[in-house]
Amino acid sequence: MCGGGVGHVDGGLQDDQSVVRPAANHCPEVPALVIIILAYVWLGLGEVAAVVAVAVNKIPVVVVATREGARAIDHALMQVGEVYRLSRWRTWRHIYLPQLYPHLLSAGRNGLSLVWKIVLVVELLGRSSGVGFALANYFHDFDVAGIFAYTIAFTSVMLVFEALLMRPLERRLNRWRA
Amino acid sequence: MTGLALNIRSKVYPGGVETLRDCQFSAAPGEFVAIVGPSGAGKSTLLNIAAGLDRDFDGELVRPPSRPSKGQGLSPSALSFMFQEPRLMPWLSVRENIALVLSEPKTHDAAIDRILRTMGLQDFSQAYPAQLSGGMRRRAALARAFICQPSLLLMDEPFTSIDAPTAEALRRSLLDLWGEQKPTILFVTHQLTEALALADRVVFMSARPARVIFEHVCALSRPRDLDLGSHQAIADSLLMAQPGLLQGGLLGQLQGGPAR
């Protein structure tokens, strides 16, 4: 479930390099709950609907963030690629993409924290497993201790994720900064 | 091998500012031409057109073809450009920055090592540009410009805003590399003495819309004294005859004759 959400964030990072989608500007304003409900109504109460709901919620936000990055591309450095006749691939890989890294990183990080939260709502509304489902059960029983236990477990997973994946990635991409 | 021939009837920027008009000049293969003119006259525009970065102009441009590849398969490029700022990729090491402009960098390790040594950068090949001084960054940019053995090298005030001894060492390196590879060089500068010290020929531009108003052939033998002060006398005598030369104005005909 969570993997699906994360994967879609990554998909969002990939497909937004050059496409300018005016729709993406307004999609983030549609309440997440509306999208989740519609996905369940149209696609059934299944895994597919859950993944689609998370993805549709998240991708426009990533698109907008990354597009801002693409607008801030340093034209002077792109000219270097042009005069030295670098191939499209090399220009993209060594001149263009590195300028997007900070934006991709922050979009990925914000996206991830948002996705986790949406996943909970998705599970709460229409799934028979997962943290969201468990929380709903505890809510029925007014079991505050259980809710706290899940919260702590959930937050720890995210902290580990941050420490083991996001931090090292960020360090690697930023090692040239003196 | 042909040299560079440029004939710009008109270059108008969107918005209606005409930057160049009837601007024509040529450079022989392997010739070092310096371009001097008032600031804002369109010297950078001229270089961008010569580089093919700016194709929106009325006129013709003939550039020297890339030289035939010899020996180790280093594929020589037609063109290098050294900008006013070094424009190195901050996320690439010095070595990676130089390798970036080669089409198959892995096969040219020896050539990259060699140019790093020539430029005195061998100990900094893994350093990132942010860790280098301004002069070293320019050395790296110069190495990048020469690694692909260009037949035409365009330089846009590459040695400004660095201290005089560093600039002098860079000029020395430039002339050494030029002597070795003999590309045609267009060197834009606002310093007349720098132009006189380096070039075979100095071309003077008028104010906007710019055209070539005067040429001076530097007959000094090489290797030259690169201390700019020692070229002050020639600069003074040129300016004595034509006080408005650097502002882009002429006092009628000169005995050197106008351009063209």
PDB file of C-alpha atoms in Angstrom, chain B:
ATOM      1  CA  MET B   1      41.078  24.987 -43.934  1.00  0.00           C
ATOM      2  CA  THR B   2      38.976  28.096 -44.161  1.00  0.00           C
ATOM      3  CA  GLY B   3      38.770  30.692 -41.459  1.00  0.00           C
ATOM      4  CA  LEU B   4      35.867  32.636 -40.100  1.00  0.00           C
ATOM      5  CA  ALA B   5      33.834  35.016 -42.229  1.00  0.00           C
ATOM      6  CA  LEU B   6      31.077  37.071 -40.756  1.00  0.00           C
ATOM      7  CA  ASN B   7      28.785  39.443 -42.569  1.00  0.00           C
ATOM      8  CA  ILE B   8      25.923  40.792 -40.510  1.00  0.00           C
ATOM      9  CA  ARG B   9      23.701  43.178 -42.366  1.00  0.00           C
ATOM     10  CA  SER B  10      21.540  43.751 -39.333  1.00  0.00           C
ATOM     11  CA  LYS B  11      20.832  42.302 -35.926  1.00  0.00           C
ATOM     12  CA  VAL B  12      17.757  43.681 -34.224  1.00  0.00           C
ATOM     13  CA  TYR B  13      16.639  42.460 -30.820  1.00  0.00           C
ATOM     14  CA  PRO B  14      12.957  41.970 -30.167  1.00  0.00           C
ATOM     15  CA  GLY B  15      11.874  45.373 -28.959  1.00  0.00           C
ATOM     16  CA  GLY B  16      13.567  47.136 -31.834  1.00  0.00           C
ATOM     17  CA  VAL B  17      17.101  47.822 -30.615  1.00  0.00           C
ATOM     18  CA  GLU B  18      19.461  47.442 -33.527  1.00  0.00           C
ATOM     19  CA  THR B  19      22.719  46.146 -32.112  1.00  0.00           C
ATOM     20  CA  LEU B  20      24.760  45.417 -35.211  1.00  0.00           C
ATOM     21  CA  ARG B  21      24.593  46.933 -38.675  1.00  0.00           C
ATOM     22  CA  ASP B  22      26.827  46.240 -41.675  1.00  0.00           C
ATOM     23  CA  CYS B  23      29.262  44.511 -39.427  1.00  0.00           C
ATOM     24  CA  GLN B  24      31.650  42.372 -41.344  1.00  0.00           C
ATOM     25  CA  PHE B  25      35.032  40.909 -40.736  1.00  0.00           C
ATOM     26  CA  SER B  26      36.960  37.735 -41.252  1.00  0.00           C
ATOM     27  CA  ALA B  27      39.716  35.838 -39.548  1.00  0.00           C
ATOM     28  CA  ALA B  28      42.283  33.584 -41.165  1.00  0.00           C
ATOM     29  CA  PRO B  29      42.744  30.034 -39.913  1.00  0.00           C
ATOM     30  CA  GLY B  30      44.797  30.130 -36.735  1.00  0.00           C
ATOM     31  CA  GLU B  31      44.606  33.897 -36.451  1.00  0.00           C
ATOM     32  CA  PHE B  32      44.199  35.568 -33.062  1.00  0.00           C
ATOM     33  CA  VAL B  33      41.795  38.479 -33.445  1.00  0.00           C
ATOM     34  CA  ALA B  34      40.917  40.766 -30.568  1.00  0.00           C
ATOM     35  CA  ILE B  35      37.731  42.812 -30.643  1.00  0.00           C
ATOM     36  CA  VAL B  36      37.621  46.097 -28.754  1.00  0.00           C
ATOM     37  CA  GLY B  37      34.695  48.457 -28.499  1.00  0.00           C
ATOM     38  CA  PRO B  38      32.596  50.569 -26.180  1.00  0.00           C
ATOM     39  CA  SER B  39      30.633  48.613 -23.597  1.00  0.00           C
ATOM     40  CA  GLY B  40      27.124  47.733 -24.604  1.00  0.00           C
ATOM     41  CA  ALA B  41      28.047  48.001 -28.263  1.00  0.00           C
ATOM     42  CA  GLY B  42      27.169  44.439 -29.146  1.00  0.00           C
ATOM     43  CA  LYS B  43      30.464  42.587 -28.822  1.00  0.00           C
ATOM     44  CA  SER B  44      28.821  39.770 -26.901  1.00  0.00           C
ATOM     45  CA  THR B  45      26.029  39.671 -29.469  1.00  0.00           C
ATOM     46  CA  LEU B  46      28.675  39.296 -32.148  1.00  0.00           C
ATOM     47  CA  LEU B  47      30.230  36.338 -30.333  1.00  0.00           C
ATOM     48  CA  ASN B  48      26.853  34.710 -29.782  1.00  0.00           C
ATOM     49  CA  ILE B  49      26.174  34.977 -33.491  1.00  0.00           C
ATOM     50  CA  ALA B  50      29.604  33.579 -34.338  1.00  0.00           C
ATOM     51  CA  ALA B  51      28.930  30.729 -31.900  1.00  0.00           C
ATOM     52  CA  GLY B  52      25.620  29.911 -33.502  1.00  0.00           C
ATOM     53  CA  LEU B  53      23.814  30.586 -30.218  1.00  0.00           C
ATOM     54  CA  ASP B  54      21.940  33.427 -31.866  1.00  0.00           C
ATOM     55  CA  ARG B  55      20.586  32.617 -35.321  1.00  0.00           C
ATOM     56  CA  ASP B  56      18.114  35.455 -35.474  1.00  0.00           C
ATOM     57  CA  PHE B  57      20.025  37.932 -37.638  1.00  0.00           C
ATOM     58  CA  ASP B  58      20.210  39.087 -41.211  1.00  0.00           C
ATOM     59  CA  GLY B  59      23.494  38.089 -42.789  1.00  0.00           C
ATOM     60  CA  GLU B  60      25.916  35.256 -43.387  1.00  0.00           C
ATOM     61  CA  LEU B  61      28.289  33.314 -41.214  1.00  0.00           C
ATOM     62  CA  VAL B  62      30.995  30.939 -42.384  1.00  0.00           C
ATOM     63  CA  ARG B  63      32.805  29.078 -39.648  1.00  0.00           C
ATOM     64  CA  PRO B  64      35.920  26.995 -39.933  1.00  0.00           C
ATOM     65  CA  PRO B  65      35.063  23.297 -40.092  1.00  0.00           C
ATOM     66  CA  SER B  66      36.320  21.022 -37.355  1.00  0.00           C
ATOM     67  CA  ARG B  67      39.798  19.770 -38.068  1.00  0.00           C
ATOM     68  CA  PRO B  68      40.325  16.199 -39.177  1.00  0.00           C
ATOM     69  CA  SER B  69      40.602  13.799 -36.307  1.00  0.00           C
ATOM     70  CA  LYS B  70      44.110  12.511 -35.869  1.00  0.00           C
ATOM     71  CA  GLY B  71      45.637   9.634 -33.967  1.00  0.00           C
ATOM     72  CA  GLN B  72      43.940   8.688 -30.733  1.00  0.00           C
ATOM     73  CA  GLY B  73      40.454   9.413 -31.977  1.00  0.00           C
ATOM     74  CA  LEU B  74      40.015  12.625 -30.035  1.00  0.00           C
ATOM     75  CA  SER B  75      37.153  14.002 -32.055  1.00  0.00           C
ATOM     76  CA  PRO B  76      37.966  17.681 -32.458  1.00  0.00           C
ATOM     77  CA  SER B  77      35.045  20.026 -32.222  1.00  0.00           C
ATOM     78  CA  ALA B  78      34.353  23.004 -34.423  1.00  0.00           C
ATOM     79  CA  LEU B  79      33.910  25.418 -31.601  1.00  0.00           C
ATOM     80  CA  SER B  80      34.744  26.316 -28.026  1.00  0.00           C
ATOM     81  CA  PHE B  81      33.462  29.290 -26.084  1.00  0.00           C
ATOM     82  CA  MET B  82      35.000  30.782 -22.986  1.00  0.00           C
ATOM     83  CA  PHE B  83      32.477  33.000 -21.274  1.00  0.00           C
ATOM     84  CA  GLN B  84      33.012  35.995 -19.072  1.00  0.00           C
ATOM     85  CA  GLU B  85      32.249  33.816 -16.056  1.00  0.00           C
ATOM     86  CA  PRO B  86      33.900  30.383 -16.017  1.00  0.00           C
ATOM     87  CA  ARG B  87      30.496  28.669 -16.226  1.00  0.00           C
ATOM     88  CA  LEU B  88      31.691  25.375 -14.799  1.00  0.00           C
ATOM     89  CA  MET B  89      29.031  22.965 -13.588  1.00  0.00           C
ATOM     90  CA  PRO B  90      29.208  23.394  -9.790  1.00  0.00           C
ATOM     91  CA  TRP B  91      28.140  19.756  -9.214  1.00  0.00           C
ATOM     92  CA  LEU B  92      30.950  18.318 -11.340  1.00  0.00           C
ATOM     93  CA  SER B  93      34.583  18.065 -10.309  1.00  0.00           C
ATOM     94  CA  VAL B  94      37.217  19.864 -12.370  1.00  0.00           C
ATOM     95  CA  ARG B  95      38.001  16.661 -14.189  1.00  0.00           C
ATOM     96  CA  GLU B  96      34.342  15.875 -14.868  1.00  0.00           C
ATOM     97  CA  ASN B  97      33.803  19.414 -16.111  1.00  0.00           C
ATOM     98  CA  ILE B  98      36.567  18.995 -18.657  1.00  0.00           C
ATOM     99  CA  ALA B  99      35.401  15.504 -19.626  1.00  0.00           C
ATOM    100  CA  LEU B 100      31.858  16.781 -20.054  1.00  0.00           C
ATOM    101  CA  VAL B 101      32.574  18.403 -23.413  1.00  0.00           C
ATOM    102  CA  LEU B 102      34.168  15.284 -24.903  1.00  0.00           C
ATOM    103  CA  SER B 103      31.860  12.909 -26.666  1.00  0.00           C
ATOM    104  CA  GLU B 104      33.651   9.824 -25.354  1.00  0.00           C
ATOM    105  CA  PRO B 105      35.421  11.005 -22.220  1.00  0.00           C
ATOM    106  CA  LYS B 106      36.461   7.551 -21.014  1.00  0.00           C
ATOM    107  CA  THR B 107      38.867   7.044 -23.890  1.00  0.00           C
ATOM    108  CA  HIS B 108      40.613  10.355 -23.320  1.00  0.00           C
ATOM    109  CA  ASP B 109      41.902  10.028 -19.782  1.00  0.00           C
ATOM    110  CA  ALA B 110      45.463  10.653 -20.929  1.00  0.00           C
ATOM    111  CA  ALA B 111      44.512  13.815 -22.798  1.00  0.00           C
ATOM    112  CA  ILE B 112      42.614  15.126 -19.784  1.00  0.00           C
ATOM    113  CA  ASP B 113      45.561  14.340 -17.480  1.00  0.00           C
ATOM    114  CA  ARG B 114      47.846  16.159 -19.831  1.00  0.00           C
ATOM    115  CA  ILE B 115      45.802  19.334 -20.034  1.00  0.00           C
ATOM    116  CA  LEU B 116      45.291  19.291 -16.245  1.00  0.00           C
ATOM    117  CA  ARG B 117      49.070  19.193 -15.835  1.00  0.00           C
ATOM    118  CA  THR B 118      49.593  21.917 -18.418  1.00  0.00           C
ATOM    119  CA  MET B 119      47.190  24.136 -16.523  1.00  0.00           C
ATOM    120  CA  GLY B 120      48.678  23.251 -13.121  1.00  0.00           C
ATOM    121  CA  LEU B 121      45.397  21.693 -12.012  1.00  0.00           C
ATOM    122  CA  GLN B 122      46.601  18.113 -11.538  1.00  0.00           C
ATOM    123  CA  ASP B 123      46.162  18.295  -7.749  1.00  0.00           C
ATOM    124  CA  PHE B 124      42.667  19.708  -8.048  1.00  0.00           C
ATOM    125  CA  SER B 125      41.137  17.345 -10.560  1.00  0.00           C
ATOM    126  CA  GLN B 126      38.679  15.987  -7.978  1.00  0.00           C
ATOM    127  CA  ALA B 127      37.884  19.394  -6.474  1.00  0.00           C
ATOM    128  CA  TYR B 128      34.544  21.078  -7.070  1.00  0.00           C
ATOM    129  CA  PRO B 129      34.509  24.583  -8.565  1.00  0.00           C
ATOM    130  CA  ALA B 130      33.298  26.099  -5.287  1.00  0.00           C
ATOM    131  CA  GLN B 131      36.544  24.949  -3.648  1.00  0.00           C
ATOM    132  CA  LEU B 132      38.733  26.751  -6.188  1.00  0.00           C
ATOM    133  CA  SER B 133      39.902  30.345  -6.459  1.00  0.00           C
ATOM    134  CA  GLY B 134      38.636  32.525  -9.271  1.00  0.00           C
ATOM    135  CA  GLY B 135      41.877  32.136 -11.178  1.00  0.00           C
ATOM    136  CA  MET B 136      41.796  28.337 -10.892  1.00  0.00           C
ATOM    137  CA  ARG B 137      38.209  28.228 -12.096  1.00  0.00           C
ATOM    138  CA  ARG B 138      39.278  30.155 -15.146  1.00  0.00           C
ATOM    139  CA  ARG B 139      42.155  27.720 -15.660  1.00  0.00           C
ATOM    140  CA  ALA B 140      39.640  24.905 -15.618  1.00  0.00           C
ATOM    141  CA  ALA B 141      37.424  26.752 -18.087  1.00  0.00           C
ATOM    142  CA  LEU B 142      40.445  27.314 -20.332  1.00  0.00           C
ATOM    143  CA  ALA B 143      41.321  23.618 -20.143  1.00  0.00           C
ATOM    144  CA  ARG B 144      37.751  22.760 -21.059  1.00  0.00           C
ATOM    145  CA  ALA B 145      37.907  25.126 -24.023  1.00  0.00           C
ATOM    146  CA  PHE B 146      41.050  23.496 -25.389  1.00  0.00           C
ATOM    147  CA  ILE B 147      40.448  19.820 -24.571  1.00  0.00           C
ATOM    148  CA  CYS B 148      38.222  19.359 -27.611  1.00  0.00           C
ATOM    149  CA  GLN B 149      40.809  20.902 -29.973  1.00  0.00           C
ATOM    150  CA  PRO B 150      38.476  23.512 -31.428  1.00  0.00           C
ATOM    151  CA  SER B 151      39.110  25.114 -34.782  1.00  0.00           C
ATOM    152  CA  LEU B 152      37.399  28.268 -33.531  1.00  0.00           C
ATOM    153  CA  LEU B 153      37.636  29.610 -29.986  1.00  0.00           C
ATOM    154  CA  LEU B 154      35.434  32.496 -28.909  1.00  0.00           C
ATOM    155  CA  MET B 155      36.368  34.363 -25.740  1.00  0.00           C
ATOM    156  CA  ASP B 156      34.181  36.977 -24.078  1.00  0.00           C
ATOM    157  CA  GLU B 157      36.315  39.040 -21.690  1.00  0.00           C
ATOM    158  CA  PRO B 158      37.508  35.838 -20.029  1.00  0.00           C
ATOM    159  CA  PHE B 159      40.162  37.386 -17.774  1.00  0.00           C
ATOM    160  CA  THR B 160      38.280  40.259 -16.188  1.00  0.00           C
ATOM    161  CA  SER B 161      37.732  40.622 -12.462  1.00  0.00           C
ATOM    162  CA  ILE B 162      40.852  38.722 -11.440  1.00  0.00           C
ATOM    163  CA  ASP B 163      44.096  40.183 -10.140  1.00  0.00           C
ATOM    164  CA  ALA B 164      46.787  41.227 -12.588  1.00  0.00           C
ATOM    165  CA  PRO B 165      49.400  38.473 -11.943  1.00  0.00           C
ATOM    166  CA  THR B 166      46.743  35.740 -12.209  1.00  0.00           C
ATOM    167  CA  ALA B 167      45.431  37.256 -15.400  1.00  0.00           C
ATOM    168  CA  GLU B 168      48.942  37.439 -16.812  1.00  0.00           C
ATOM    169  CA  ALA B 169      49.569  33.754 -16.057  1.00  0.00           C
ATOM    170  CA  LEU B 170      46.269  32.887 -17.717  1.00  0.00           C
ATOM    171  CA  ARG B 171      47.209  34.898 -20.788  1.00  0.00           C
ATOM    172  CA  ARG B 172      50.495  33.023 -20.941  1.00  0.00           C
ATOM    173  CA  SER B 173      48.678  29.684 -20.783  1.00  0.00           C
ATOM    174  CA  LEU B 174      46.240  30.824 -23.433  1.00  0.00           C
ATOM    175  CA  LEU B 175      49.043  31.756 -25.817  1.00  0.00           C
ATOM    176  CA  ASP B 176      50.860  28.469 -25.134  1.00  0.00           C
ATOM    177  CA  LEU B 177      47.775  26.409 -25.921  1.00  0.00           C
ATOM    178  CA  TRP B 178      46.977  28.545 -28.921  1.00  0.00           C
ATOM    179  CA  GLY B 179      50.502  28.093 -30.234  1.00  0.00           C
ATOM    180  CA  GLU B 180      50.152  24.345 -29.812  1.00  0.00           C
ATOM    181  CA  GLN B 181      46.728  23.898 -31.420  1.00  0.00           C
ATOM    182  CA  LYS B 182      46.382  27.058 -33.526  1.00  0.00           C
ATOM    183  CA  PRO B 183      42.645  27.569 -33.427  1.00  0.00           C
ATOM    184  CA  THR B 184      41.198  30.777 -34.798  1.00  0.00           C
ATOM    185  CA  ILE B 185      40.493  32.971 -31.774  1.00  0.00           C
ATOM    186  CA  LEU B 186      38.061  35.849 -31.392  1.00  0.00           C
ATOM    187  CA  PHE B 187      38.887  37.557 -28.132  1.00  0.00           C
ATOM    188  CA  VAL B 188      36.550  40.265 -26.907  1.00  0.00           C
ATOM    189  CA  THR B 189      38.044  42.649 -24.367  1.00  0.00           C
ATOM    190  CA  HIS B 190      37.595  46.223 -23.232  1.00  0.00           C
ATOM    191  CA  GLN B 191      41.284  46.533 -22.346  1.00  0.00           C
ATOM    192  CA  LEU B 192      43.219  47.849 -25.316  1.00  0.00           C
ATOM    193  CA  THR B 193      46.582  46.826 -23.853  1.00  0.00           C
ATOM    194  CA  GLU B 194      45.366  43.255 -23.351  1.00  0.00           C
ATOM    195  CA  ALA B 195      44.243  43.138 -26.965  1.00  0.00           C
ATOM    196  CA  LEU B 196      47.594  44.494 -28.163  1.00  0.00           C
ATOM    197  CA  ALA B 197      49.547  42.041 -26.019  1.00  0.00           C
ATOM    198  CA  LEU B 198      47.710  38.961 -27.228  1.00  0.00           C
ATOM    199  CA  ALA B 199      46.382  39.399 -30.717  1.00  0.00           C
ATOM    200  CA  ASP B 200      47.660  39.295 -34.268  1.00  0.00           C
ATOM    201  CA  ARG B 201      45.087  41.904 -35.149  1.00  0.00           C
ATOM    202  CA  VAL B 202      42.844  44.208 -33.151  1.00  0.00           C
ATOM    203  CA  VAL B 203      39.425  45.089 -34.518  1.00  0.00           C
ATOM    204  CA  PHE B 204      37.684  48.191 -33.194  1.00  0.00           C
ATOM    205  CA  MET B 205      33.909  48.416 -33.103  1.00  0.00           C
ATOM    206  CA  SER B 206      31.719  51.507 -33.171  1.00  0.00           C
ATOM    207  CA  ALA B 207      28.954  52.308 -30.720  1.00  0.00           C
ATOM    208  CA  ARG B 208      25.541  50.778 -31.330  1.00  0.00           C
ATOM    209  CA  PRO B 209      24.544  49.770 -33.966  1.00  0.00           C
ATOM    210  CA  ALA B 210      28.044  48.392 -34.060  1.00  0.00           C
ATOM    211  CA  ARG B 211      30.247  47.869 -37.069  1.00  0.00           C
ATOM    212  CA  VAL B 212      33.975  47.546 -37.575  1.00  0.00           C
ATOM    213  CA  ILE B 213      35.561  50.996 -37.755  1.00  0.00           C
ATOM    214  CA  PHE B 214      39.267  50.303 -37.608  1.00  0.00           C
ATOM    215  CA  GLU B 215      41.813  47.523 -37.565  1.00  0.00           C
ATOM    216  CA  HIS B 216      45.298  47.479 -36.150  1.00  0.00           C
ATOM    217  CA  VAL B 217      47.772  44.757 -37.027  1.00  0.00           C
ATOM    218  CA  CYS B 218      50.062  43.866 -34.126  1.00  0.00           C
ATOM    219  CA  ALA B 219      53.397  43.288 -35.743  1.00  0.00           C
ATOM    220  CA  LEU B 220      55.205  42.353 -32.538  1.00  0.00           C
ATOM    221  CA  SER B 221      57.079  39.083 -32.694  1.00  0.00           C
ATOM    222  CA  ARG B 222      56.183  36.169 -30.444  1.00  0.00           C
ATOM    223  CA  PRO B 223      56.690  35.120 -27.708  1.00  0.00           C
ATOM    224  CA  ARG B 224      55.588  38.451 -26.358  1.00  0.00           C
ATOM    225  CA  ASP B 225      55.952  40.332 -23.147  1.00  0.00           C
ATOM    226  CA  LEU B 226      52.565  39.833 -21.496  1.00  0.00           C
ATOM    227  CA  ASP B 227      52.989  42.568 -18.926  1.00  0.00           C
ATOM    228  CA  LEU B 228      50.204  44.855 -20.081  1.00  0.00           C
ATOM    229  CA  GLY B 229      52.146  47.940 -19.020  1.00  0.00           C
ATOM    230  CA  SER B 230      54.699  47.341 -21.748  1.00  0.00           C
ATOM    231  CA  HIS B 231      51.989  47.719 -24.363  1.00  0.00           C
ATOM    232  CA  GLN B 232      50.803  51.035 -23.021  1.00  0.00           C
ATOM    233  CA  ALA B 233      53.006  53.026 -25.405  1.00  0.00           C
ATOM    234  CA  ILE B 234      51.431  51.501 -28.496  1.00  0.00           C
ATOM    235  CA  ALA B 235      47.980  51.964 -27.030  1.00  0.00           C
ATOM    236  CA  ASP B 236      48.782  55.604 -26.284  1.00  0.00           C
ATOM    237  CA  SER B 237      50.004  56.268 -29.791  1.00  0.00           C
ATOM    238  CA  LEU B 238      46.868  54.698 -31.256  1.00  0.00           C
ATOM    239  CA  LEU B 239      44.710  56.814 -28.982  1.00  0.00           C
ATOM    240  CA  MET B 240      46.790  59.911 -29.762  1.00  0.00           C
ATOM    241  CA  ALA B 241      45.905  59.558 -33.422  1.00  0.00           C
ATOM    242  CA  GLN B 242      42.297  58.589 -32.682  1.00  0.00           C
ATOM    243  CA  PRO B 243      41.154  59.845 -29.275  1.00  0.00           C
ATOM    244  CA  GLY B 244      37.627  58.518 -29.819  1.00  0.00           C
ATOM    245  CA  LEU B 245      38.704  55.025 -30.812  1.00  0.00           C
ATOM    246  CA  LEU B 246      37.600  53.272 -27.635  1.00  0.00           C
ATOM    247  CA  GLN B 247      34.313  55.150 -27.612  1.00  0.00           C
ATOM    248  CA  GLY B 248      33.678  53.961 -31.127  1.00  0.00           C
ATOM    249  CA  GLY B 249      34.216  57.245 -32.937  1.00  0.00           C
ATOM    250  CA  LEU B 250      36.696  58.063 -35.705  1.00  0.00           C
ATOM    251  CA  LEU B 251      38.129  61.392 -36.833  1.00  0.00           C
ATOM    252  CA  GLY B 252      37.790  60.791 -40.529  1.00  0.00           C
ATOM    253  CA  GLN B 253      40.197  58.555 -42.400  1.00  0.00           C
ATOM    254  CA  LEU B 254      43.266  57.130 -40.733  1.00  0.00           C
ATOM    255  CA  GLN B 255      46.420  56.205 -42.501  1.00  0.00           C
ATOM    256  CA  GLY B 256      45.833  52.634 -41.330  1.00  0.00           C
ATOM    257  CA  GLY B 257      42.654  52.785 -43.319  1.00  0.00           C
ATOM    258  CA  PRO B 258      39.214  51.844 -42.180  1.00  0.00           C
ATOM    259  CA  ALA B 259      38.073  48.274 -42.036  1.00  0.00           C
ATOM    260  CA  ARG B 260      37.134  46.379 -45.176  1.00  0.00           C
TER     261      ARG B 260
END
